[in-house]
Short mmCIF file of C-alpha atoms in Angstrom, two decimals:
data_model
loop_
_atom_site.label_atom_id
_atom_site.label_comp_id
_atom_site.label_asym_id
_atom_site.label_seq_id
_atom_site.Cartn_x
_atom_site.Cartn_y
_atom_site.Cartn_z
CA LEU A 63 0.00 0.00 0.00
CA ALA A 64 2.78 2.42 0.88
CA ASN A 65 4.23 1.93 -2.59
CA ARG A 66 0.94 2.89 -4.23
CA VAL A 67 0.65 6.18 -2.38
CA GLY A 68 4.20 7.21 -3.23
CA LEU A 69 5.95 6.21 -0.02
CA HIS A 70 8.58 4.16 -1.83
CA GLU A 71 11.21 4.27 0.90
CA LEU A 72 8.72 3.04 3.50
CA ALA A 73 7.54 0.29 1.17
CA LEU A 74 11.11 -0.79 0.46
CA SER A 75 11.99 -0.85 4.13
CA GLU A 76 8.94 -2.88 5.10
CA LEU A 77 9.33 -5.33 2.21
CA ARG A 78 13.05 -5.82 2.82
CA ASP A 79 12.27 -6.58 6.45
CA ALA A 80 9.59 -9.07 5.40
CA VAL A 81 11.87 -10.81 2.88
CA SER A 82 14.59 -11.19 5.49
CA MET A 83 12.30 -13.26 7.72
CA LYS A 84 12.50 -17.04 7.82
CA LYS A 85 9.22 -17.92 6.11
CA VAL A 86 8.38 -15.48 3.34
CA PRO A 87 5.43 -15.84 0.97
CA ALA A 88 6.72 -15.77 -2.60
CA ASP A 89 4.37 -12.93 -3.51
CA THR A 90 6.23 -10.73 -1.02
CA ARG A 91 9.30 -11.05 -3.25
CA PHE A 92 7.17 -9.97 -6.22
CA LEU A 93 5.97 -6.91 -4.28
CA LEU A 94 9.56 -6.08 -3.35
CA GLY A 95 10.35 -6.15 -7.06
CA GLU A 96 7.52 -3.72 -7.72
CA ALA A 97 8.81 -1.33 -5.05
CA LEU A 98 12.37 -1.58 -6.33
CA ALA A 99 11.23 -0.91 -9.90
CA ALA A 100 9.27 2.14 -8.72
CA ALA A 101 12.42 3.38 -6.96
CA GLY A 102 14.46 2.98 -10.15
CA ASP A 103 16.43 -0.12 -9.12
CA SER A 104 15.86 -2.34 -12.15
CA ALA A 105 18.58 -4.86 -11.25
CA GLY A 106 17.15 -5.28 -7.75
CA ALA A 107 13.64 -5.56 -9.16
CA LYS A 108 14.69 -8.29 -11.59
CA ALA A 109 16.39 -10.21 -8.79
CA ALA A 110 13.27 -9.98 -6.61
CA TRP A 111 10.97 -11.06 -9.45
CA THR A 112 13.28 -13.97 -10.25
CA GLY A 113 13.16 -15.00 -6.59
CA ALA A 114 9.37 -14.81 -6.62
CA VAL A 115 9.20 -17.15 -9.61
CA GLN A 116 11.71 -19.57 -8.09
CA LYS A 117 10.07 -19.67 -4.66
CA ALA A 118 6.45 -19.95 -5.87
CA LYS A 119 4.66 -23.14 -4.90
CA LYS A 120 2.36 -22.92 -7.92
CA LYS A 121 3.67 -21.64 -11.21
CA SER A 122 0.12 -20.56 -12.07
CA ASP A 123 -0.07 -18.01 -9.23
CA TRP A 124 -0.94 -14.48 -10.34
CA PHE A 125 2.36 -12.99 -9.22
CA VAL A 126 4.38 -15.59 -11.14
CA THR A 127 2.63 -14.58 -14.33
CA GLN A 128 3.22 -10.91 -13.59
CA ALA A 129 6.87 -11.45 -12.62
CA ARG A 130 7.52 -13.36 -15.84
CA LEU A 131 5.93 -10.57 -17.88
CA ARG A 132 8.20 -8.03 -16.22
CA LEU A 133 11.30 -10.21 -16.64
CA ASP A 134 10.54 -10.83 -20.31
CA GLY A 135 9.67 -7.18 -20.99
#
């Protein structure tokens, strides 16, 4: 939500904290990629999207499809 209202630094901080935890839902990595892309960090965004695809339990999940679109684009 913070990312959508322009609070990119807050979003990045919160998402980085979440990703550093032991059990992280794969969609959190996708959202980190979105925040990094919004902040202009394309390499970091690609790494986060790649992690989301790799960690996904189901390759048909919505965020996997979106991450692949961004990686291929």
